[in-house]
């Protein structure tokens, strides 16, 4: 597994950052919040999660380890793949997701594109004991 990448930001796109690592450009799928903190030509260090599919290898990049861990935990729920997990993190910070799950806030989850009322109820039930309590204030 690739735990993180560190190097100069070579390019930015609406959902992707290319980080030059040892002369190789690594394309990372990132949330808008993570991308907003990056600048072309500046050094960056992103936590990563490699998703292996039959037809592709996709590297997802995150601002920190907490965001990466939540991304991976979200995918343990049925029906949640990497794209939906990333969409959830694009709408809510990791602690906001933990708070929503801990308090049963269905409305917060339905704010994520692709999650309806029934999906939110299922996610609240499945993630209740997995995400843990919010760590921030």
PDB file of C-alpha atoms in Angstrom:
ATOM      1  CA  UNK A   1       0.000   0.000   0.000  1.00  0.00           C
ATOM      2  CA  UNK A   2       1.132   3.550  -0.673  1.00  0.00           C
ATOM      3  CA  UNK A   3       0.700   5.389   2.653  1.00  0.00           C
ATOM      4  CA  UNK A   4       1.487   8.885   1.376  1.00  0.00           C
ATOM      5  CA  UNK A   5       3.072  10.806  -1.471  1.00  0.00           C
ATOM      6  CA  UNK A   6       5.346  13.757  -1.037  1.00  0.00           C
ATOM      7  CA  UNK A   7       6.651  16.066  -3.725  1.00  0.00           C
ATOM      8  CA  UNK A   8       6.009  19.089  -5.875  1.00  0.00           C
ATOM      9  CA  UNK A   9       2.467  19.676  -7.164  1.00  0.00           C
ATOM     10  CA  UNK A  10       2.816  19.446 -10.944  1.00  0.00           C
ATOM     11  CA  UNK A  11      -0.823  20.033 -11.945  1.00  0.00           C
ATOM     12  CA  UNK A  12      -4.311  20.539 -10.548  1.00  0.00           C
ATOM     13  CA  UNK A  13      -7.676  19.657 -12.096  1.00  0.00           C
ATOM     14  CA  UNK A  14     -11.216  19.880 -10.654  1.00  0.00           C
ATOM     15  CA  UNK A  15     -10.918  16.477  -8.941  1.00  0.00           C
ATOM     16  CA  UNK A  16      -7.258  15.511  -9.371  1.00  0.00           C
ATOM     17  CA  UNK A  17      -3.828  16.601  -8.204  1.00  0.00           C
ATOM     18  CA  UNK A  18      -0.647  15.418  -9.903  1.00  0.00           C
ATOM     19  CA  UNK A  19       2.280  15.231  -7.488  1.00  0.00           C
ATOM     20  CA  UNK A  20       5.782  14.637  -8.856  1.00  0.00           C
ATOM     21  CA  UNK A  21       7.427  11.895  -6.823  1.00  0.00           C
ATOM     22  CA  UNK A  22      10.946  10.917  -7.853  1.00  0.00           C
ATOM     23  CA  UNK A  23      10.400  12.054 -11.424  1.00  0.00           C
ATOM     24  CA  UNK A  24       7.028  10.289 -11.738  1.00  0.00           C
ATOM     25  CA  UNK A  25       3.724  12.175 -11.787  1.00  0.00           C
ATOM     26  CA  UNK A  26       1.281  10.496  -9.403  1.00  0.00           C
ATOM     27  CA  UNK A  27      -2.378  11.364 -10.144  1.00  0.00           C
ATOM     28  CA  UNK A  28      -4.473  11.492  -6.980  1.00  0.00           C
ATOM     29  CA  UNK A  29      -8.246  11.835  -6.804  1.00  0.00           C
ATOM     30  CA  UNK A  30      -8.932  14.479  -4.122  1.00  0.00           C
ATOM     31  CA  UNK A  31     -11.830  16.297  -2.512  1.00  0.00           C
ATOM     32  CA  UNK A  32     -12.287  20.002  -3.320  1.00  0.00           C
ATOM     33  CA  UNK A  33     -11.122  20.903   0.195  1.00  0.00           C
ATOM     34  CA  UNK A  34      -7.844  19.051  -0.234  1.00  0.00           C
ATOM     35  CA  UNK A  35      -7.291  20.537  -3.692  1.00  0.00           C
ATOM     36  CA  UNK A  36      -7.943  24.067  -2.404  1.00  0.00           C
ATOM     37  CA  UNK A  37      -4.929  23.810  -0.101  1.00  0.00           C
ATOM     38  CA  UNK A  38      -2.563  22.812  -2.939  1.00  0.00           C
ATOM     39  CA  UNK A  39      -0.648  25.149  -5.256  1.00  0.00           C
ATOM     40  CA  UNK A  40       1.123  24.200  -8.490  1.00  0.00           C
ATOM     41  CA  UNK A  41       4.891  24.263  -8.007  1.00  0.00           C
ATOM     42  CA  UNK A  42       4.673  24.045  -4.206  1.00  0.00           C
ATOM     43  CA  UNK A  43       5.625  20.994  -2.110  1.00  0.00           C
ATOM     44  CA  UNK A  44       2.824  18.804  -0.780  1.00  0.00           C
ATOM     45  CA  UNK A  45       2.441  15.685   1.330  1.00  0.00           C
ATOM     46  CA  UNK A  46      -0.833  13.797   0.979  1.00  0.00           C
ATOM     47  CA  UNK A  47      -2.023  10.664   2.781  1.00  0.00           C
ATOM     48  CA  UNK A  48      -3.243   8.135   0.242  1.00  0.00           C
ATOM     49  CA  UNK A  49      -5.494   5.156  -0.248  1.00  0.00           C
ATOM     50  CA  UNK A  50      -5.010   2.852  -3.222  1.00  0.00           C
ATOM     51  CA  UNK A  51      -8.230   1.337  -4.563  1.00  0.00           C
ATOM     52  CA  UNK A  52      -7.645  -1.733  -6.714  1.00  0.00           C
ATOM     53  CA  UNK A  53     -10.334  -2.729  -9.186  1.00  0.00           C
ATOM     54  CA  UNK A  54     -10.246  -5.295 -11.946  1.00  0.00           C
ATOM     55  CA  UNK A  55      -9.838  -2.613 -14.606  1.00  0.00           C
ATOM     56  CA  UNK A  56      -7.993   0.119 -12.681  1.00  0.00           C
ATOM     57  CA  UNK A  57      -5.722   1.233  -9.872  1.00  0.00           C
ATOM     58  CA  UNK A  58      -6.886   4.548  -8.419  1.00  0.00           C
ATOM     59  CA  UNK A  59      -4.943   6.555  -5.881  1.00  0.00           C
ATOM     60  CA  UNK A  60      -7.004   8.823  -3.611  1.00  0.00           C
ATOM     61  CA  UNK A  61      -5.265  11.693  -1.816  1.00  0.00           C
ATOM     62  CA  UNK A  62      -6.179  13.277   1.515  1.00  0.00           C
ATOM     63  CA  UNK A  63      -5.077  16.270   3.553  1.00  0.00           C
ATOM     64  CA  UNK A  64      -4.344  14.063   6.588  1.00  0.00           C
ATOM     65  CA  UNK A  65      -4.465  10.517   7.968  1.00  0.00           C
ATOM     66  CA  UNK A  66      -7.798  11.089   9.734  1.00  0.00           C
ATOM     67  CA  UNK A  67      -9.528  11.907   6.446  1.00  0.00           C
ATOM     68  CA  UNK A  68      -7.974   8.808   4.840  1.00  0.00           C
ATOM     69  CA  UNK A  69      -9.081   6.556   7.716  1.00  0.00           C
ATOM     70  CA  UNK A  70     -12.663   7.839   7.534  1.00  0.00           C
ATOM     71  CA  UNK A  71     -12.610   7.320   3.736  1.00  0.00           C
ATOM     72  CA  UNK A  72     -11.596   3.683   4.248  1.00  0.00           C
ATOM     73  CA  UNK A  73     -14.122   3.110   7.062  1.00  0.00           C
ATOM     74  CA  UNK A  74     -16.971   4.563   5.001  1.00  0.00           C
ATOM     75  CA  UNK A  75     -16.306   1.947   2.321  1.00  0.00           C
ATOM     76  CA  UNK A  76     -16.959  -0.862   4.804  1.00  0.00           C
ATOM     77  CA  UNK A  77     -20.666   0.028   4.654  1.00  0.00           C
ATOM     78  CA  UNK A  78     -22.658  -1.792   1.988  1.00  0.00           C
ATOM     79  CA  UNK A  79     -23.230   0.242  -1.138  1.00  0.00           C
ATOM     80  CA  UNK A  80     -20.436   2.712  -0.373  1.00  0.00           C
ATOM     81  CA  UNK A  81     -17.591   2.702  -2.868  1.00  0.00           C
ATOM     82  CA  UNK A  82     -14.667   5.089  -3.148  1.00  0.00           C
ATOM     83  CA  UNK A  83     -16.596   7.693  -5.176  1.00  0.00           C
ATOM     84  CA  UNK A  84     -19.435   7.934  -2.661  1.00  0.00           C
ATOM     85  CA  UNK A  85     -16.997   7.943   0.264  1.00  0.00           C
ATOM     86  CA  UNK A  86     -15.100  10.782  -1.391  1.00  0.00           C
ATOM     87  CA  UNK A  87     -18.361  12.656  -2.048  1.00  0.00           C
ATOM     88  CA  UNK A  88     -19.232  12.319   1.637  1.00  0.00           C
ATOM     89  CA  UNK A  89     -15.860  13.812   2.578  1.00  0.00           C
ATOM     90  CA  UNK A  90     -16.306  16.574   0.016  1.00  0.00           C
ATOM     91  CA  UNK A  91     -19.518  17.653   1.785  1.00  0.00           C
ATOM     92  CA  UNK A  92     -18.555  16.931   5.423  1.00  0.00           C
ATOM     93  CA  UNK A  93     -15.268  16.967   7.345  1.00  0.00           C
ATOM     94  CA  UNK A  94     -14.398  13.683   9.126  1.00  0.00           C
ATOM     95  CA  UNK A  95     -15.597  15.008  12.504  1.00  0.00           C
ATOM     96  CA  UNK A  96     -18.847  16.280  10.990  1.00  0.00           C
ATOM     97  CA  UNK A  97     -19.483  12.768   9.613  1.00  0.00           C
ATOM     98  CA  UNK A  98     -18.702  11.223  12.993  1.00  0.00           C
ATOM     99  CA  UNK A  99     -21.067  13.691  14.661  1.00  0.00           C
ATOM    100  CA  UNK A 100     -23.824  13.002  12.116  1.00  0.00           C
ATOM    101  CA  UNK A 101     -23.539   9.243  12.629  1.00  0.00           C
ATOM    102  CA  UNK A 102     -23.263   9.506  16.428  1.00  0.00           C
ATOM    103  CA  UNK A 103     -26.379  11.708  16.655  1.00  0.00           C
ATOM    104  CA  UNK A 104     -28.347   9.903  13.930  1.00  0.00           C
ATOM    105  CA  UNK A 105     -28.476  13.044  11.760  1.00  0.00           C
ATOM    106  CA  UNK A 106     -30.138  11.678   8.641  1.00  0.00           C
ATOM    107  CA  UNK A 107     -30.440  15.145   7.109  1.00  0.00           C
ATOM    108  CA  UNK A 108     -26.664  15.654   7.131  1.00  0.00           C
ATOM    109  CA  UNK A 109     -26.143  12.451   5.146  1.00  0.00           C
ATOM    110  CA  UNK A 110     -28.878  13.204   2.619  1.00  0.00           C
ATOM    111  CA  UNK A 111     -27.021  16.465   1.862  1.00  0.00           C
ATOM    112  CA  UNK A 112     -24.470  14.282   0.045  1.00  0.00           C
ATOM    113  CA  UNK A 113     -25.287  13.773  -3.651  1.00  0.00           C
ATOM    114  CA  UNK A 114     -26.187  10.125  -4.194  1.00  0.00           C
ATOM    115  CA  UNK A 115     -27.569   9.463  -0.698  1.00  0.00           C
ATOM    116  CA  UNK A 116     -31.320   9.372  -0.241  1.00  0.00           C
ATOM    117  CA  UNK A 117     -33.408   8.912   2.896  1.00  0.00           C
ATOM    118  CA  UNK A 118     -33.252   5.109   2.916  1.00  0.00           C
ATOM    119  CA  UNK A 119     -29.548   5.121   2.128  1.00  0.00           C
ATOM    120  CA  UNK A 120     -28.898   7.558   4.971  1.00  0.00           C
ATOM    121  CA  UNK A 121     -30.839   5.359   7.398  1.00  0.00           C
ATOM    122  CA  UNK A 122     -28.859   2.303   6.318  1.00  0.00           C
ATOM    123  CA  UNK A 123     -25.545   4.168   6.631  1.00  0.00           C
ATOM    124  CA  UNK A 124     -26.414   5.436  10.106  1.00  0.00           C
ATOM    125  CA  UNK A 125     -27.169   1.893  11.197  1.00  0.00           C
ATOM    126  CA  UNK A 126     -24.056   0.335   9.611  1.00  0.00           C
ATOM    127  CA  UNK A 127     -21.544   3.040  10.556  1.00  0.00           C
ATOM    128  CA  UNK A 128     -22.787   3.634  14.098  1.00  0.00           C
ATOM    129  CA  UNK A 129     -20.118   1.494  15.783  1.00  0.00           C
ATOM    130  CA  UNK A 130     -17.388   1.927  13.151  1.00  0.00           C
ATOM    131  CA  UNK A 131     -16.635   5.650  12.887  1.00  0.00           C
ATOM    132  CA  UNK A 132     -16.348   6.415  16.598  1.00  0.00           C
ATOM    133  CA  UNK A 133     -16.933   9.704  18.382  1.00  0.00           C
ATOM    134  CA  UNK A 134     -15.905  13.125  17.058  1.00  0.00           C
ATOM    135  CA  UNK A 135     -12.348  13.988  18.094  1.00  0.00           C
ATOM    136  CA  UNK A 136     -12.538  17.788  17.773  1.00  0.00           C
ATOM    137  CA  UNK A 137     -14.566  20.384  19.682  1.00  0.00           C
TER     138      UNK A 137
END
